[in-house]
Structures are given as C-alpha cells and as structure tokens.
Amino acid sequence: MKTRDKIVQASLELFNQHGERTITTNHIAAHLNISPGNLYYHFRNKEDIIRSIFSLYEQHLESGFQPYVDKEVDVDLLVGYFDAMFYTLWQFRFMYANLADILSRDEALKNRYLQAQQDVLARSSNVLIKLTQDGFLKVNETDIAPLADTIKMLVSFWISYKLTQTQSSIGSITKESLYEGLLRVIMIFKAYSTPESAATFERLEEYYTSMASGAETAA
C-alpha cells in the first residue's frame, strides 16, 4: 500500500476510534511511525485527509444502493441493501458523529456532501419505486420521495442520536448499536409491506435482531 493510502486508512481508523476532533496530523504520523514532514508531503493538513476519506465515502454510496435489475425481490436482495447501509455507517462513523462541525469548516466538502446526499435520495427513491412496482411495498407515488428522505435522515443521524442518548464518546459506538438503527429502518418498511412481503420483512427483522444482540458477527 502506498504511503498516501496508508495515511488515509490510518486516519479513518483513528477518527473512528477517538473522534476526528481529538486526532491531529501528529497523532496520525506517530501511529504510522512516519515523520510529520512525510505526512505533509502527501497532505497539506487534516482537512485535506478528510476530503480523501470522503472520496471513499462517495464510492461506497454509489456502489451500495443501485436499483436491482432482472432479479427477484427476496430476503437476500434486501439484506444486501441493509448491509450496504450498515457498512457505510460503520466504516465512516466518525463523520456521522460530528457531521455539522466537519462540514462547517470546509465549504467545498459541504457542497460535495449535499450532492452525495441528493444522489443517495434519487437512488433510494428508485429502489422504492421498483419495490412498489414489484408488489413488495405499497407506497403512494407522492410519498416515495418523502419516505426515502425520512429513511436517509434516520440513518444519517442515528449515531448522533445514540451518542446524545448515552452521553458518551464515539468509541462507545458498537456494531450492535448500528444494527439497532437498521431495525428502525425495517420498522418503517414493514408499515408499507404487502401481504406477499410481510413474511420476508419478518425474516429480515429476526436476522437483524440477532445481529443487534451480538448473536452474529458482522462482515
């Protein structure tokens, strides 16, 4: 792995463990056993590193929520979507925990984030449209965009909610607590399920309840 990539991965790991605000470029350099000068050769400052991490975030969003084509709607397909949602939450949890502060410091990054969220909303709406057309959900056409936005909002602020609720630091966020958030998303989906899909959502709920309880280990 190139030094630049090592810096990005180490920064992501440290930010997720300790929070972005508490980690400096010196901490990152020390963690990698390189000189601060070597780090600054690749990145001008911490904000520059965060922008590179955000590029990874954009890639995850783009690849994880594509509408299905020529596939039968089943538990495996929906687990794929929920797991993609979970992975993004877990992999970039530092960002969700301190989003407003991070974006307030970087106008260009804020604009990228807003665009990424618009893209997520469009792709999520398309998935909901397809699930409705296939008889898996019963959603009025006018409700699809607001429903997609509500789910996006729940996911985006779940980590902040958990941290506020427990008055703890980002280090206390566990995979199990994120699966609790996914169960809330499934709860919303269940309200729009059809008789044909009700059993599938029950199986999904059982599966993610076991994940939230730590009965299984997330990939």
PDB file of C-alpha atoms in Angstrom:
ATOM      1  CA  MET A   1       0.000   0.000   0.000  1.00  0.00           C
ATOM      2  CA  LYS A   2       1.316   3.443  -0.913  1.00  0.00           C
ATOM      3  CA  THR A   3       2.124   5.885   1.890  1.00  0.00           C
ATOM      4  CA  ARG A   4      -0.726   8.177   0.843  1.00  0.00           C
ATOM      5  CA  ASP A   5      -3.232   5.312   1.081  1.00  0.00           C
ATOM      6  CA  LYS A   6      -1.786   4.230   4.432  1.00  0.00           C
ATOM      7  CA  ILE A   7      -2.310   7.752   5.765  1.00  0.00           C
ATOM      8  CA  VAL A   8      -5.940   7.754   4.642  1.00  0.00           C
ATOM      9  CA  GLN A   9      -6.659   4.331   6.158  1.00  0.00           C
ATOM     10  CA  ALA A  10      -4.862   5.118   9.424  1.00  0.00           C
ATOM     11  CA  SER A  11      -6.687   8.439   9.717  1.00  0.00           C
ATOM     12  CA  LEU A  12     -10.036   6.754   9.161  1.00  0.00           C
ATOM     13  CA  GLU A  13      -9.224   4.185  11.827  1.00  0.00           C
ATOM     14  CA  LEU A  14      -8.113   6.802  14.370  1.00  0.00           C
ATOM     15  CA  PHE A  15     -11.040   9.123  13.644  1.00  0.00           C
ATOM     16  CA  ASN A  16     -13.467   6.236  14.128  1.00  0.00           C
ATOM     17  CA  GLN A  17     -11.856   5.150  17.383  1.00  0.00           C
ATOM     18  CA  HIS A  18     -11.280   8.514  19.020  1.00  0.00           C
ATOM     19  CA  GLY A  19     -13.269  11.097  17.074  1.00  0.00           C
ATOM     20  CA  GLU A  20     -11.938  13.429  14.425  1.00  0.00           C
ATOM     21  CA  ARG A  21     -11.648  16.431  16.779  1.00  0.00           C
ATOM     22  CA  THR A  22      -9.166  14.717  19.115  1.00  0.00           C
ATOM     23  CA  ILE A  23      -6.803  13.453  16.406  1.00  0.00           C
ATOM     24  CA  THR A  24      -4.092  15.665  14.900  1.00  0.00           C
ATOM     25  CA  THR A  25      -1.774  15.085  11.974  1.00  0.00           C
ATOM     26  CA  ASN A  26       0.989  14.418  14.515  1.00  0.00           C
ATOM     27  CA  HIS A  27      -1.098  11.600  16.004  1.00  0.00           C
ATOM     28  CA  ILE A  28      -1.568  10.123  12.544  1.00  0.00           C
ATOM     29  CA  ALA A  29       2.136  10.358  11.720  1.00  0.00           C
ATOM     30  CA  ALA A  30       3.100   8.766  15.039  1.00  0.00           C
ATOM     31  CA  HIS A  31       0.580   5.961  14.501  1.00  0.00           C
ATOM     32  CA  LEU A  32       2.228   5.175  11.156  1.00  0.00           C
ATOM     33  CA  ASN A  33       5.740   5.704  12.508  1.00  0.00           C
ATOM     34  CA  ILE A  34       6.486   8.342   9.877  1.00  0.00           C
ATOM     35  CA  SER A  35       7.648  11.931  10.266  1.00  0.00           C
ATOM     36  CA  PRO A  36       5.138  14.805  10.166  1.00  0.00           C
ATOM     37  CA  GLY A  37       7.077  16.092   7.170  1.00  0.00           C
ATOM     38  CA  ASN A  38       6.429  12.856   5.306  1.00  0.00           C
ATOM     39  CA  LEU A  39       2.715  13.190   6.026  1.00  0.00           C
ATOM     40  CA  TYR A  40       2.678  16.818   4.852  1.00  0.00           C
ATOM     41  CA  TYR A  41       4.354  15.736   1.622  1.00  0.00           C
ATOM     42  CA  HIS A  42       1.140  13.884   0.796  1.00  0.00           C
ATOM     43  CA  PHE A  43      -1.466  16.057   2.558  1.00  0.00           C
ATOM     44  CA  ARG A  44      -1.419  19.755   3.362  1.00  0.00           C
ATOM     45  CA  ASN A  45      -3.469  19.398   6.545  1.00  0.00           C
ATOM     46  CA  LYS A  46      -6.092  17.290   8.284  1.00  0.00           C
ATOM     47  CA  GLU A  47      -8.911  18.757   6.190  1.00  0.00           C
ATOM     48  CA  ASP A  48      -7.114  17.506   3.086  1.00  0.00           C
ATOM     49  CA  ILE A  49      -7.075  13.991   4.573  1.00  0.00           C
ATOM     50  CA  ILE A  50     -10.775  14.204   5.385  1.00  0.00           C
ATOM     51  CA  ARG A  51     -11.519  15.107   1.764  1.00  0.00           C
ATOM     52  CA  SER A  52      -9.729  11.935   0.629  1.00  0.00           C
ATOM     53  CA  ILE A  53     -11.714   9.884   3.145  1.00  0.00           C
ATOM     54  CA  PHE A  54     -14.863  11.481   1.795  1.00  0.00           C
ATOM     55  CA  SER A  55     -13.957  10.235  -1.677  1.00  0.00           C
ATOM     56  CA  LEU A  56     -14.108   6.693  -0.264  1.00  0.00           C
ATOM     57  CA  TYR A  57     -17.458   7.535   1.297  1.00  0.00           C
ATOM     58  CA  GLU A  58     -18.807   8.694  -2.065  1.00  0.00           C
ATOM     59  CA  GLN A  59     -17.671   5.443  -3.680  1.00  0.00           C
ATOM     60  CA  HIS A  60     -19.477   3.375  -1.027  1.00  0.00           C
ATOM     61  CA  LEU A  61     -22.679   5.334  -1.506  1.00  0.00           C
ATOM     62  CA  GLU A  62     -22.534   4.975  -5.266  1.00  0.00           C
ATOM     63  CA  SER A  63     -21.927   1.226  -5.272  1.00  0.00           C
ATOM     64  CA  GLY A  64     -24.213   0.224  -2.416  1.00  0.00           C
ATOM     65  CA  PHE A  65     -27.632   1.482  -3.460  1.00  0.00           C
ATOM     66  CA  GLN A  66     -28.089   0.713  -7.123  1.00  0.00           C
ATOM     67  CA  PRO A  67     -31.562  -0.437  -8.232  1.00  0.00           C
ATOM     68  CA  TYR A  68     -31.780  -4.152  -8.863  1.00  0.00           C
ATOM     69  CA  VAL A  69     -32.288  -5.312 -12.447  1.00  0.00           C
ATOM     70  CA  ASP A  70     -33.669  -8.687 -13.555  1.00  0.00           C
ATOM     71  CA  LYS A  71     -33.589 -10.025 -10.003  1.00  0.00           C
ATOM     72  CA  GLU A  72     -36.335 -11.449  -7.844  1.00  0.00           C
ATOM     73  CA  VAL A  73     -37.060  -9.469  -4.704  1.00  0.00           C
ATOM     74  CA  ASP A  74     -36.202 -11.697  -1.748  1.00  0.00           C
ATOM     75  CA  VAL A  75     -34.550 -11.643   1.652  1.00  0.00           C
ATOM     76  CA  ASP A  76     -31.041 -11.936   0.206  1.00  0.00           C
ATOM     77  CA  LEU A  77     -31.534  -8.924  -2.039  1.00  0.00           C
ATOM     78  CA  LEU A  78     -32.843  -6.747   0.803  1.00  0.00           C
ATOM     79  CA  VAL A  79     -30.122  -7.955   3.184  1.00  0.00           C
ATOM     80  CA  GLY A  80     -27.657  -6.714   0.575  1.00  0.00           C
ATOM     81  CA  TYR A  81     -29.154  -3.239   0.722  1.00  0.00           C
ATOM     82  CA  PHE A  82     -29.317  -3.133   4.510  1.00  0.00           C
ATOM     83  CA  ASP A  83     -25.778  -4.470   4.835  1.00  0.00           C
ATOM     84  CA  ALA A  84     -24.530  -1.772   2.460  1.00  0.00           C
ATOM     85  CA  MET A  85     -26.285   0.784   4.640  1.00  0.00           C
ATOM     86  CA  PHE A  86     -24.720  -0.703   7.763  1.00  0.00           C
ATOM     87  CA  TYR A  87     -21.236  -0.877   6.262  1.00  0.00           C
ATOM     88  CA  THR A  88     -21.316   2.793   5.306  1.00  0.00           C
ATOM     89  CA  LEU A  89     -22.475   3.748   8.796  1.00  0.00           C
ATOM     90  CA  TRP A  90     -19.780   1.649  10.472  1.00  0.00           C
ATOM     91  CA  GLN A  91     -16.907   2.453   8.128  1.00  0.00           C
ATOM     92  CA  PHE A  92     -17.444   6.214   8.321  1.00  0.00           C
ATOM     93  CA  ARG A  93     -18.972   6.551  11.783  1.00  0.00           C
ATOM     94  CA  PHE A  94     -16.704   9.444  12.804  1.00  0.00           C
ATOM     95  CA  MET A  95     -18.269  11.554  10.077  1.00  0.00           C
ATOM     96  CA  TYR A  96     -21.832  10.797  11.110  1.00  0.00           C
ATOM     97  CA  ALA A  97     -20.921  11.552  14.739  1.00  0.00           C
ATOM     98  CA  ASN A  98     -19.575  15.025  14.006  1.00  0.00           C
ATOM     99  CA  LEU A  99     -21.091  15.911  10.653  1.00  0.00           C
ATOM    100  CA  ALA A 100     -22.188  19.510  11.256  1.00  0.00           C
ATOM    101  CA  ASP A 101     -18.795  20.539  12.635  1.00  0.00           C
ATOM    102  CA  ILE A 102     -16.811  18.860   9.848  1.00  0.00           C
ATOM    103  CA  LEU A 103     -18.907  20.430   7.103  1.00  0.00           C
ATOM    104  CA  SER A 104     -18.903  23.874   8.716  1.00  0.00           C
ATOM    105  CA  ARG A 105     -15.119  24.030   8.351  1.00  0.00           C
ATOM    106  CA  ASP A 106     -14.990  23.164   4.645  1.00  0.00           C
ATOM    107  CA  GLU A 107     -17.445  24.746   2.202  1.00  0.00           C
ATOM    108  CA  ALA A 108     -16.250  22.612  -0.723  1.00  0.00           C
ATOM    109  CA  LEU A 109     -16.721  19.425   1.292  1.00  0.00           C
ATOM    110  CA  LYS A 110     -20.163  20.609   2.385  1.00  0.00           C
ATOM    111  CA  ASN A 111     -21.189  21.023  -1.246  1.00  0.00           C
ATOM    112  CA  ARG A 112     -19.860  17.550  -2.068  1.00  0.00           C
ATOM    113  CA  TYR A 113     -21.804  16.097   0.854  1.00  0.00           C
ATOM    114  CA  LEU A 114     -25.047  17.788  -0.211  1.00  0.00           C
ATOM    115  CA  GLN A 115     -24.599  16.491  -3.748  1.00  0.00           C
ATOM    116  CA  ALA A 116     -23.843  12.979  -2.479  1.00  0.00           C
ATOM    117  CA  GLN A 117     -26.997  13.039  -0.370  1.00  0.00           C
ATOM    118  CA  GLN A 118     -29.072  14.169  -3.327  1.00  0.00           C
ATOM    119  CA  ASP A 119     -27.680  11.256  -5.315  1.00  0.00           C
ATOM    120  CA  VAL A 120     -28.491   8.861  -2.456  1.00  0.00           C
ATOM    121  CA  LEU A 121     -32.028  10.233  -2.295  1.00  0.00           C
ATOM    122  CA  ALA A 122     -32.507   9.717  -6.030  1.00  0.00           C
ATOM    123  CA  ARG A 123     -31.153   6.148  -5.943  1.00  0.00           C
ATOM    124  CA  SER A 124     -33.171   5.275  -2.822  1.00  0.00           C
ATOM    125  CA  SER A 125     -36.320   6.640  -4.429  1.00  0.00           C
ATOM    126  CA  ASN A 126     -35.669   4.494  -7.493  1.00  0.00           C
ATOM    127  CA  VAL A 127     -35.310   1.411  -5.304  1.00  0.00           C
ATOM    128  CA  LEU A 128     -38.607   2.219  -3.553  1.00  0.00           C
ATOM    129  CA  ILE A 129     -40.302   2.709  -6.923  1.00  0.00           C
ATOM    130  CA  LYS A 130     -39.032  -0.671  -8.114  1.00  0.00           C
ATOM    131  CA  LEU A 131     -40.089  -2.423  -4.890  1.00  0.00           C
ATOM    132  CA  THR A 132     -43.544  -0.866  -5.239  1.00  0.00           C
ATOM    133  CA  GLN A 133     -43.839  -1.886  -8.892  1.00  0.00           C
ATOM    134  CA  ASP A 134     -42.888  -5.442  -7.960  1.00  0.00           C
ATOM    135  CA  GLY A 135     -45.627  -5.567  -5.329  1.00  0.00           C
ATOM    136  CA  PHE A 136     -43.206  -5.733  -2.421  1.00  0.00           C
ATOM    137  CA  LEU A 137     -44.240  -2.383  -0.940  1.00  0.00           C
ATOM    138  CA  LYS A 138     -47.436  -0.381  -1.120  1.00  0.00           C
ATOM    139  CA  VAL A 139     -46.414   3.282  -1.305  1.00  0.00           C
ATOM    140  CA  ASN A 140     -48.292   6.140  -2.957  1.00  0.00           C
ATOM    141  CA  GLU A 141     -46.260   7.730  -5.709  1.00  0.00           C
ATOM    142  CA  THR A 142     -46.318  11.117  -3.969  1.00  0.00           C
ATOM    143  CA  ASP A 143     -44.965   9.542  -0.764  1.00  0.00           C
ATOM    144  CA  ILE A 144     -41.925   7.835  -2.278  1.00  0.00           C
ATOM    145  CA  ALA A 145     -39.515  10.796  -2.179  1.00  0.00           C
ATOM    146  CA  PRO A 146     -40.501  11.852   1.387  1.00  0.00           C
ATOM    147  CA  LEU A 147     -40.231   8.224   2.554  1.00  0.00           C
ATOM    148  CA  ALA A 148     -36.754   7.867   1.023  1.00  0.00           C
ATOM    149  CA  ASP A 149     -35.740  11.155   2.651  1.00  0.00           C
ATOM    150  CA  THR A 150     -37.072  10.026   6.049  1.00  0.00           C
ATOM    151  CA  ILE A 151     -35.044   6.819   5.885  1.00  0.00           C
ATOM    152  CA  LYS A 152     -31.956   8.771   4.810  1.00  0.00           C
ATOM    153  CA  MET A 153     -32.463  11.175   7.717  1.00  0.00           C
ATOM    154  CA  LEU A 154     -32.800   8.341  10.240  1.00  0.00           C
ATOM    155  CA  VAL A 155     -29.617   6.709   9.000  1.00  0.00           C
ATOM    156  CA  SER A 156     -27.655   9.973   8.848  1.00  0.00           C
ATOM    157  CA  PHE A 157     -28.450  10.995  12.432  1.00  0.00           C
ATOM    158  CA  TRP A 158     -28.650   7.636  14.174  1.00  0.00           C
ATOM    159  CA  ILE A 159     -25.075   7.790  15.517  1.00  0.00           C
ATOM    160  CA  SER A 160     -25.507  11.337  16.810  1.00  0.00           C
ATOM    161  CA  TYR A 161     -28.754  10.252  18.456  1.00  0.00           C
ATOM    162  CA  LYS A 162     -27.075   7.301  20.183  1.00  0.00           C
ATOM    163  CA  LEU A 163     -24.189   9.445  21.414  1.00  0.00           C
ATOM    164  CA  THR A 164     -26.564  12.079  22.778  1.00  0.00           C
ATOM    165  CA  GLN A 165     -28.756   9.432  24.370  1.00  0.00           C
ATOM    166  CA  THR A 166     -25.861   7.775  26.187  1.00  0.00           C
ATOM    167  CA  GLN A 167     -23.773  10.950  26.677  1.00  0.00           C
ATOM    168  CA  SER A 168     -20.697   9.015  25.598  1.00  0.00           C
ATOM    169  CA  SER A 169     -17.882   9.241  23.068  1.00  0.00           C
ATOM    170  CA  ILE A 170     -17.595   7.776  19.592  1.00  0.00           C
ATOM    171  CA  GLY A 171     -15.531   4.926  20.993  1.00  0.00           C
ATOM    172  CA  SER A 172     -18.701   3.575  22.603  1.00  0.00           C
ATOM    173  CA  ILE A 173     -20.427   3.080  19.245  1.00  0.00           C
ATOM    174  CA  THR A 174     -20.655  -0.640  18.510  1.00  0.00           C
ATOM    175  CA  LYS A 175     -21.786  -2.604  15.507  1.00  0.00           C
ATOM    176  CA  GLU A 176     -24.710  -3.834  17.563  1.00  0.00           C
ATOM    177  CA  SER A 177     -25.910  -0.281  18.224  1.00  0.00           C
ATOM    178  CA  LEU A 178     -25.845   0.434  14.492  1.00  0.00           C
ATOM    179  CA  TYR A 179     -27.915  -2.659  13.787  1.00  0.00           C
ATOM    180  CA  GLU A 180     -30.479  -1.210  16.180  1.00  0.00           C
ATOM    181  CA  GLY A 181     -30.727   1.683  13.738  1.00  0.00           C
ATOM    182  CA  LEU A 182     -31.261  -0.694  10.831  1.00  0.00           C
ATOM    183  CA  LEU A 183     -34.094  -2.316  12.771  1.00  0.00           C
ATOM    184  CA  ARG A 184     -35.788   1.084  12.934  1.00  0.00           C
ATOM    185  CA  VAL A 185     -35.472   1.340   9.152  1.00  0.00           C
ATOM    186  CA  ILE A 186     -37.022  -2.110   8.768  1.00  0.00           C
ATOM    187  CA  MET A 187     -39.842  -0.993  11.075  1.00  0.00           C
ATOM    188  CA  ILE A 188     -40.619   1.809   8.629  1.00  0.00           C
ATOM    189  CA  PHE A 189     -40.512  -0.564   5.658  1.00  0.00           C
ATOM    190  CA  LYS A 190     -42.846  -3.016   7.417  1.00  0.00           C
ATOM    191  CA  ALA A 191     -45.507  -0.321   7.658  1.00  0.00           C
ATOM    192  CA  TYR A 192     -45.604  -0.319   3.840  1.00  0.00           C
ATOM    193  CA  SER A 193     -45.322  -4.078   3.307  1.00  0.00           C
ATOM    194  CA  THR A 194     -47.866  -6.044   1.321  1.00  0.00           C
ATOM    195  CA  PRO A 195     -49.379  -9.418   2.286  1.00  0.00           C
ATOM    196  CA  GLU A 196     -46.923 -11.017  -0.143  1.00  0.00           C
ATOM    197  CA  SER A 197     -43.880  -9.398   1.500  1.00  0.00           C
ATOM    198  CA  ALA A 198     -44.871  -9.473   5.184  1.00  0.00           C
ATOM    199  CA  ALA A 199     -43.108 -12.791   5.844  1.00  0.00           C
ATOM    200  CA  THR A 200     -39.929 -11.528   4.203  1.00  0.00           C
ATOM    201  CA  PHE A 201     -39.821  -8.486   6.466  1.00  0.00           C
ATOM    202  CA  GLU A 202     -40.406 -10.726   9.497  1.00  0.00           C
ATOM    203  CA  ARG A 203     -37.363 -12.778   8.482  1.00  0.00           C
ATOM    204  CA  LEU A 204     -35.338  -9.605   7.977  1.00  0.00           C
ATOM    205  CA  GLU A 205     -36.351  -8.370  11.417  1.00  0.00           C
ATOM    206  CA  GLU A 206     -35.331 -11.663  13.016  1.00  0.00           C
ATOM    207  CA  TYR A 207     -31.999 -11.617  11.209  1.00  0.00           C
ATOM    208  CA  TYR A 208     -31.053  -8.077  12.232  1.00  0.00           C
ATOM    209  CA  THR A 209     -32.367  -8.551  15.765  1.00  0.00           C
ATOM    210  CA  SER A 210     -29.832 -11.341  16.136  1.00  0.00           C
ATOM    211  CA  MET A 211     -27.144  -9.040  14.734  1.00  0.00           C
ATOM    212  CA  ALA A 212     -28.115  -6.265  17.151  1.00  0.00           C
ATOM    213  CA  SER A 213     -27.911  -8.671  20.075  1.00  0.00           C
ATOM    214  CA  GLY A 214     -24.407  -9.739  19.052  1.00  0.00           C
ATOM    215  CA  ALA A 215     -25.511 -13.265  18.204  1.00  0.00           C
ATOM    216  CA  GLU A 216     -23.644 -12.971  14.898  1.00  0.00           C
ATOM    217  CA  THR A 217     -20.586 -11.110  13.787  1.00  0.00           C
ATOM    218  CA  ALA A 218     -20.942  -8.518  11.047  1.00  0.00           C
ATOM    219  CA  ALA A 219     -18.828  -8.861   7.954  1.00  0.00           C
TER     220      ALA A 219
END
